[in-house]
CSV table of C-alpha atoms in Angstrom, one decimal:
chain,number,residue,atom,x,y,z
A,81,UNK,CA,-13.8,17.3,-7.1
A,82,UNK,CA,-13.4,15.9,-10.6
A,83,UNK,CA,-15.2,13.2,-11.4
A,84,UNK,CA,-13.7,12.0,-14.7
A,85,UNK,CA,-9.9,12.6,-13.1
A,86,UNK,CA,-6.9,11.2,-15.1
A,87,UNK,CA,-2.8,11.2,-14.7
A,88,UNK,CA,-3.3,14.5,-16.7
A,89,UNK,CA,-4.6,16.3,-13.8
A,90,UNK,CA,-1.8,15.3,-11.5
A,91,UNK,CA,-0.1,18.8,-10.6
A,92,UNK,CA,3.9,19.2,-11.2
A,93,UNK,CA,5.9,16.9,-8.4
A,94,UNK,CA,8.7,19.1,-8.8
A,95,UNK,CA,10.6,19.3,-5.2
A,96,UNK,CA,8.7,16.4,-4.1
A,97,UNK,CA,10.2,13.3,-2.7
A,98,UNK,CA,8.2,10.0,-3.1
A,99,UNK,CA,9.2,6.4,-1.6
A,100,UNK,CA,7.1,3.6,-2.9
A,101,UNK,CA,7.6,0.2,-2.2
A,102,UNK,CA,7.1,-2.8,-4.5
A,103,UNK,CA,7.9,-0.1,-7.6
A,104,UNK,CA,9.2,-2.5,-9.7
A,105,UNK,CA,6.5,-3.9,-11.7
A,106,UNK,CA,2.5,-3.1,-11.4
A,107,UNK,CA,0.7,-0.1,-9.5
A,108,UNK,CA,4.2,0.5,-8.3
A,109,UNK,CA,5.6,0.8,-11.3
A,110,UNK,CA,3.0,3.0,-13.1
A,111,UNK,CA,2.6,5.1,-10.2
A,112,UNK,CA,6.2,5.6,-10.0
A,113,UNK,CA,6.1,6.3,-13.6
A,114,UNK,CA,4.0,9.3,-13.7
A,115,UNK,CA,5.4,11.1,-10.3
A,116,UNK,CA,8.6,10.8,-12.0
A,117,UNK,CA,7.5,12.5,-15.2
A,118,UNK,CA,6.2,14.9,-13.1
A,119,UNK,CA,9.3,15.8,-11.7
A,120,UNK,CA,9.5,14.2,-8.3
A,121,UNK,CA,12.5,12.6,-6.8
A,122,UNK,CA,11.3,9.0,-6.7
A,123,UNK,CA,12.6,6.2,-5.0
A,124,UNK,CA,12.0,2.6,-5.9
A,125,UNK,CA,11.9,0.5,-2.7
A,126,UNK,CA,11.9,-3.1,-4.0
A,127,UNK,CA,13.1,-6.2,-2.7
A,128,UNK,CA,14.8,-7.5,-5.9
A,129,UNK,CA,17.8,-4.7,-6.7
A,130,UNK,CA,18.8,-5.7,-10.3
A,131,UNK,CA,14.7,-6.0,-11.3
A,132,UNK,CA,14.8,-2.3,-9.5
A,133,UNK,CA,17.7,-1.0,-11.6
A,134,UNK,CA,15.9,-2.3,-14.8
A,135,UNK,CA,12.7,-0.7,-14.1
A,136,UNK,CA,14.6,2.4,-13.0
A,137,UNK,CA,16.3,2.6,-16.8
A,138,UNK,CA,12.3,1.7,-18.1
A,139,UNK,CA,11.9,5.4,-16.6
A,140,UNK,CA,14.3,7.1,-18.8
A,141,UNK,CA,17.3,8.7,-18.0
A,142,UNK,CA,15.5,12.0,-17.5
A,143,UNK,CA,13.9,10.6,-14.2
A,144,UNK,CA,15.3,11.0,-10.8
A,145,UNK,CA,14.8,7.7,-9.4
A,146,UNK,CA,17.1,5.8,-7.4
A,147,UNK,CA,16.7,2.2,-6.0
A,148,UNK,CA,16.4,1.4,-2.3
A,149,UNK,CA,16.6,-2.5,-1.5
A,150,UNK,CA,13.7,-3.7,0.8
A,151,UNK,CA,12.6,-6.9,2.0
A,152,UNK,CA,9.0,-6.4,3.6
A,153,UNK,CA,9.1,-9.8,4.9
A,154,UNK,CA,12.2,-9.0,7.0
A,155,UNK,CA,12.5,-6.7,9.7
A,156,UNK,CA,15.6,-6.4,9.5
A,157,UNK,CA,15.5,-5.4,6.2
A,158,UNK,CA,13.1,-2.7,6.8
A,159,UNK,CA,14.9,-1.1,9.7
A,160,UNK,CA,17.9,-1.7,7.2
A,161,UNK,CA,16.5,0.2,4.6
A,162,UNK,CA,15.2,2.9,6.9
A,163,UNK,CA,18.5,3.8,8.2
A,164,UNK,CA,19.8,4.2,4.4
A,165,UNK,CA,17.0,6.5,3.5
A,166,UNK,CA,17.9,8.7,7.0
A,167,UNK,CA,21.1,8.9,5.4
A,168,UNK,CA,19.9,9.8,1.5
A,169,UNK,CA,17.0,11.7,1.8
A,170,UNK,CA,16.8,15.0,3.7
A,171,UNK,CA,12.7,14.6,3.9
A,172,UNK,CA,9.9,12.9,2.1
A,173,UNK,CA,6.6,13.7,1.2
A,174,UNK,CA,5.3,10.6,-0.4
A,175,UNK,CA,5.5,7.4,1.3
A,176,UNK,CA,2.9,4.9,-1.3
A,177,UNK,CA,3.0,1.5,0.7
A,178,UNK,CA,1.4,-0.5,-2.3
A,179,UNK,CA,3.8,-3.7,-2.0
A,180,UNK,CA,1.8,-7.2,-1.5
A,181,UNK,CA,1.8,-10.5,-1.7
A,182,UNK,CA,-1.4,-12.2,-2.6
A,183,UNK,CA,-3.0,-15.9,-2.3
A,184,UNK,CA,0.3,-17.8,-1.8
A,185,UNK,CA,0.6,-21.2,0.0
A,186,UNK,CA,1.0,-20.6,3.7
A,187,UNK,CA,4.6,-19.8,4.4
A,188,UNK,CA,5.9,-17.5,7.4
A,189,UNK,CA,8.5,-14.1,7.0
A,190,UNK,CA,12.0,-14.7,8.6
A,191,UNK,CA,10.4,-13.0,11.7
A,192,UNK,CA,7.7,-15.7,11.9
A,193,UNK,CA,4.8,-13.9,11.0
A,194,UNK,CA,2.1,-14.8,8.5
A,195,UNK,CA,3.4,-14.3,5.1
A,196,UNK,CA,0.7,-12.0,3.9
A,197,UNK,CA,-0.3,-10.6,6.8
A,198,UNK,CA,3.4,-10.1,7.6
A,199,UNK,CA,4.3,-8.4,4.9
A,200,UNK,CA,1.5,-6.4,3.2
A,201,UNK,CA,0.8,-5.4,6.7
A,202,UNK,CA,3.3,-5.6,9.3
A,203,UNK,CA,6.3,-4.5,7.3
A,204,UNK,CA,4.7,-1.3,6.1
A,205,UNK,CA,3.6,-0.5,9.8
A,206,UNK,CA,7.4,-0.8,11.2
A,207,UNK,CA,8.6,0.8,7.7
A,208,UNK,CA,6.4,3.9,7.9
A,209,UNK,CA,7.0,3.9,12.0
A,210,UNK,CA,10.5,4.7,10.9
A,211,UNK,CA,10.4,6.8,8.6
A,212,UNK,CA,7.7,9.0,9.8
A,213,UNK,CA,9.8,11.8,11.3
A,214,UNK,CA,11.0,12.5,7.5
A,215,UNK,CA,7.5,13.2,6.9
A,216,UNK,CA,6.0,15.0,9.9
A,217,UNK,CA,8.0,18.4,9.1
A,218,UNK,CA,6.9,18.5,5.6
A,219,UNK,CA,3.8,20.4,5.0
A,220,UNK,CA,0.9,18.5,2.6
A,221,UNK,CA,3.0,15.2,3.1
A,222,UNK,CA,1.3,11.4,2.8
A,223,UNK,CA,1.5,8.2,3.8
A,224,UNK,CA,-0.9,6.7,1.3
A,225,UNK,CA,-1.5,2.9,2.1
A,226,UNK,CA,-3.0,0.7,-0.5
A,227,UNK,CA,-5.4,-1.8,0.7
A,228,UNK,CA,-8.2,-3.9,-1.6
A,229,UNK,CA,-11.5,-4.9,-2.3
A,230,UNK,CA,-10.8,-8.0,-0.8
A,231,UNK,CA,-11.0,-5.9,2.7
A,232,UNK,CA,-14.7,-7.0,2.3
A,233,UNK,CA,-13.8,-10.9,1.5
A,234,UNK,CA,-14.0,-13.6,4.7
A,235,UNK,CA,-11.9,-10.6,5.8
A,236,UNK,CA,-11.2,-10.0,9.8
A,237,UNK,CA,-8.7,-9.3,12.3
A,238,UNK,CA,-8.6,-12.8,13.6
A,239,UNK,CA,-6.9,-11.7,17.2
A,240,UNK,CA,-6.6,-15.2,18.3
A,241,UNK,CA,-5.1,-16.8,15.8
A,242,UNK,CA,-3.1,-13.8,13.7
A,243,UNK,CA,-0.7,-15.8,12.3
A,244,UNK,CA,-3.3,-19.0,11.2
A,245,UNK,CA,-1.5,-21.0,13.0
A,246,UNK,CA,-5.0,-23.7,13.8
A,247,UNK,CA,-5.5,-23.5,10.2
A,248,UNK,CA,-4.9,-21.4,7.2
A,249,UNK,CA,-6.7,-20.2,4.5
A,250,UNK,CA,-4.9,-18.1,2.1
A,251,UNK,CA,-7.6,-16.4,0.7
A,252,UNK,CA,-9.1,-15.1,4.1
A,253,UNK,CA,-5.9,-14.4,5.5
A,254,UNK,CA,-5.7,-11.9,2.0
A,255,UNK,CA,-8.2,-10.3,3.5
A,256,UNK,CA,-7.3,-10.1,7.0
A,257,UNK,CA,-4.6,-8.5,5.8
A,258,UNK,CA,-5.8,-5.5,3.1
A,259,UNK,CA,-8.1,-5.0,6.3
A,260,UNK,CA,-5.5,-4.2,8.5
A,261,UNK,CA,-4.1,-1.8,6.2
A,262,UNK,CA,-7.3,-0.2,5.9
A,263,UNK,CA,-7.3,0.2,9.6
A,264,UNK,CA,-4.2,1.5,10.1
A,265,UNK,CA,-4.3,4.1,7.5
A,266,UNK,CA,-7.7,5.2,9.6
A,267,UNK,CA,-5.7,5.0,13.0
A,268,UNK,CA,-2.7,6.7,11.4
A,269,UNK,CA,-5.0,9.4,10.6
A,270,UNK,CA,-6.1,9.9,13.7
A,271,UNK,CA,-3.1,10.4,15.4
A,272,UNK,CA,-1.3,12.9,12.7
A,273,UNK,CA,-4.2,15.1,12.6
A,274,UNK,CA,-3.4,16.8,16.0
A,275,UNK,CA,-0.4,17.5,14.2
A,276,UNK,CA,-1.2,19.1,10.5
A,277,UNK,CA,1.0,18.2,8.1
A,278,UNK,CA,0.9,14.8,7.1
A,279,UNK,CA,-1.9,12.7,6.2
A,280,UNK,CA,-3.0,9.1,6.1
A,281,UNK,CA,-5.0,8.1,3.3
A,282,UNK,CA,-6.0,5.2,1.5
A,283,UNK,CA,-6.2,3.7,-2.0
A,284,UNK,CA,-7.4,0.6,-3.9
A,285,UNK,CA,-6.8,-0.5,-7.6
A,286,UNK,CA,-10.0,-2.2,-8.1
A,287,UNK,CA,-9.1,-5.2,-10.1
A,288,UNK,CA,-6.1,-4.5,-12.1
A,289,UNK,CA,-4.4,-6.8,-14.3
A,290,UNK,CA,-0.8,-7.6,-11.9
A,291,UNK,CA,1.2,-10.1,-11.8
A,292,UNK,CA,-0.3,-10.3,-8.2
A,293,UNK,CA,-2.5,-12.8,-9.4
A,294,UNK,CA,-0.2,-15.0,-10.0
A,295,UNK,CA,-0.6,-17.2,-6.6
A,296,UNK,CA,-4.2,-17.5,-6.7
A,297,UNK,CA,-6.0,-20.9,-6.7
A,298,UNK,CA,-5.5,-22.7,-9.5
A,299,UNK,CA,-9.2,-22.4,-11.2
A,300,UNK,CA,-9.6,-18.6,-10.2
A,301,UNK,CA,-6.7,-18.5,-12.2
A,302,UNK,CA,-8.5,-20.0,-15.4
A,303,UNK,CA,-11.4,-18.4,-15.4
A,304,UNK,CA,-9.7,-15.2,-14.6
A,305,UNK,CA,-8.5,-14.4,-18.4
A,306,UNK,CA,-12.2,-15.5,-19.6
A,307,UNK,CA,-13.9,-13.1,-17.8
A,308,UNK,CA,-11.1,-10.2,-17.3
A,309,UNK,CA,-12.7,-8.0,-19.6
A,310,UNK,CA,-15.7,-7.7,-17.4
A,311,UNK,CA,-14.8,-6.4,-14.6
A,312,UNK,CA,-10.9,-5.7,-14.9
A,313,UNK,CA,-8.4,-2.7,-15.8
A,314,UNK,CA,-5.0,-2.0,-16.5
A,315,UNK,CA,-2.5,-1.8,-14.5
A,316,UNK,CA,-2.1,1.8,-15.3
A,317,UNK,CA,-6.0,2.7,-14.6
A,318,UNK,CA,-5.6,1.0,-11.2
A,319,UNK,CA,-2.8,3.1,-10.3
A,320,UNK,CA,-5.1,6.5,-10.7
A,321,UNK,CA,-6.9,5.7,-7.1
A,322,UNK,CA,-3.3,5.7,-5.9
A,323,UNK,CA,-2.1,9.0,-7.7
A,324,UNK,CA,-5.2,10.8,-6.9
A,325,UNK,CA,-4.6,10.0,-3.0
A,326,UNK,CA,-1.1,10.9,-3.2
A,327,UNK,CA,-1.2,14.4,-5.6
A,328,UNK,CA,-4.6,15.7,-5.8
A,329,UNK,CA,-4.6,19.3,-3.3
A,330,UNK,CA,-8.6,18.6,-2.6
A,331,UNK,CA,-7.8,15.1,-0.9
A,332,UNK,CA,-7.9,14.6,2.6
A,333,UNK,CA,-6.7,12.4,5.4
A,334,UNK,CA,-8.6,9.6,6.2
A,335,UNK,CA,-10.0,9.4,2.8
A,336,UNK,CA,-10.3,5.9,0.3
A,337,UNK,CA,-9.9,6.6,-3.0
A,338,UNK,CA,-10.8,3.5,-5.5
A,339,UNK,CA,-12.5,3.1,-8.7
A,340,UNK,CA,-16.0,4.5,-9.4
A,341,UNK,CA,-17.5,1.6,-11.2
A,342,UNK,CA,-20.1,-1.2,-10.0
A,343,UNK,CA,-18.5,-3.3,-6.9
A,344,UNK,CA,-15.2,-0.8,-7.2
A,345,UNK,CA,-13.9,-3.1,-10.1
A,346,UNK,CA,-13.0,-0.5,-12.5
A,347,UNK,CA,-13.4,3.1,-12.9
A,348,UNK,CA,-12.4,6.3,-13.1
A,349,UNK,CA,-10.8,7.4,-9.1
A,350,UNK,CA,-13.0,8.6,-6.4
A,351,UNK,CA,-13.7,8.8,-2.8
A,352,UNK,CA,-15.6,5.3,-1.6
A,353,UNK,CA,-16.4,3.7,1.6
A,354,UNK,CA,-14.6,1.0,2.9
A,355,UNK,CA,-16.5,-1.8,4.8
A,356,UNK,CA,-18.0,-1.0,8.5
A,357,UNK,CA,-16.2,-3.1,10.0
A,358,UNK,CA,-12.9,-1.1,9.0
A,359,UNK,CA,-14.0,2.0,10.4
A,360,UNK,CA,-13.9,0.2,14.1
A,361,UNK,CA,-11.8,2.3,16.1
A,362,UNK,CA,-11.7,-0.4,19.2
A,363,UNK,CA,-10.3,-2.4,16.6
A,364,UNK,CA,-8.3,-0.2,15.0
A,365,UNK,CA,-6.1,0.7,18.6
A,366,UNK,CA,-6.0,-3.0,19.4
A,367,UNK,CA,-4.6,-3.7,16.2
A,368,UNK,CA,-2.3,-0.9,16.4
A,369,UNK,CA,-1.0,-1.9,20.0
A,370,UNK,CA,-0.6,-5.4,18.9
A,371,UNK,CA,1.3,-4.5,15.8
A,372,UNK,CA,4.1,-2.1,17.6
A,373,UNK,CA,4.3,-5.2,20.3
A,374,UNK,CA,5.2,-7.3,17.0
A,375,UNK,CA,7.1,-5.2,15.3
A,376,UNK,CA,9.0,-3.5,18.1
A,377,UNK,CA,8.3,0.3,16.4
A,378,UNK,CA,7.1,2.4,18.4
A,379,UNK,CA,5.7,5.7,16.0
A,380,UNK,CA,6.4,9.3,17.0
A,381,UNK,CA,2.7,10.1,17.1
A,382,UNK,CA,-0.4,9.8,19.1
């Protein structure tokens, strides 16, 4: 497996169909960007249409992208937007569940849940629920989930108080929540491999220069420009981990592709370990129990 891998090595997409959510700007974006040069059939899930449409035109008119309106933080939305891609798309094989919120004062989804928990979590849970049986028949398809280094930051699945209802703080509930997607790309895993076709794998950016930053505390957000060029990347670097989980033919489900540098900051993409903690299969199937109750989806596997 290469070591020094770059968007050169990604294979032609050609036939491929790829969902990604949040595609409008960032990792989306850039990962869109190259899957469509490659190719595939790319759809731009986003929960701002007209921002979609632009970015869509940023991809030439060469590229076959399309724009699919979703709302993470609505369940509605997401069973919305499930039921239109039923209709448009006769299969997938990429779904990239990369859209996040990060840091922002505590504020709830329409459904009550935890803003960041409910949507960089929750809404990709009940959206890939529902859209899994456009996956399952295709050989060599993915769900590829994108979670963070912050997994390893005051992160936990905090089973009594999920929501931080008692008290909130947003940068542990950040990580409660990239932990969470961690864990239910491992679970996901589990329960397609009796089945052989798709796989769950997972994908961090290390710290790539989004606008995702935008809601942190006002002195991490400073400092950050003063010491960015320590221990950052590009946007476009962070979207490798990403493209090498979702195209390269050697990678496997299960797998957590981030970068190879000192703390997973920055780097070229490779297999890593996530924390122990996320490898916790106890918590993993209690997490997954409680998030069908929440959501009300209930996934074709396992």
């Amino acid at each position: 497996m290469s070591e020094n891998w770059t968007e050169r090595e990604v294979p032609s997409q050609r036939g491929r169909v790829a969902v990604i959510t949040g595609a409008n700007t960032g990792l989306g974006f850039d990962t869109a960007k190259v899957l469509a040069e490659r190719g595939a059939t790319v759809v731009l899930a986003v929960r701002d249409v007209e921002k979609g449409k632009q970015s869509a035109a940023r991809l030439g008119a060469d590229a076959d992208v399309t724009v699919q309106e979703l709302d993470l933080a609505s369940l509605e939305s997401v069973r919305a937007a499930a039921a239109d891609l039923h209709t448009t798309l006769p299969k997938i094989d990429l779904l990239i569940n990369n859209a996040g919120v990060m840091y922002p004062p505590r504020q709830t989804t329409r459904d009550g849940f935890e803003l960041q928990f409910g949507t960089n979590h929750l809404g990709h849970f009940a959206l890939t629920g529902l859209l899994l049986d456009l996956l399952l028949p295709v050989e060599g398809s993915r769900v590829v989930t994108v979670a963070s280094i912050a997994h390893r930051i005051r992160a936990g699945i905090h089973f009594d108080d999920l929501q931080w209802e008692d008290s909130y703080d947003r940068v542990a509930a950040y990580g409660q929540a990239k932990l969470a997607n961690l864990m239910f790309a491992y679970e996901l895993q589990r329960r397609l491999a009796p089945h052989g076709t798709t796989a769950s794998i997972a994908a961090h950016p290390g710290v790539a220069r989004t606008e995702l930053m935008r809601n942190s505390p006002a002195a991490m957000r400073a400092v950050f420009p003063l010491v960015a060029p320590l221990f950052t990347q590009s946007s476009e670097r962070g979207a490798l981990p990403i493209l090498r989980a979702a195209t390269d033919p050697t990678a496997l489900g299960g797998q957590y592709y981030g970068p190879a540098g000192p703390g997973g900051y920055r780097g070229r993409p490779q297999v890593v370990a996530s924390s122990p903690q996320s490898y916790d299969g106890a918590i993993q199937r209690r997490l997954w129990a409680v998030s069908e109750e929440l959501t009300a989806v209930k996934f074709p596997v396992g």
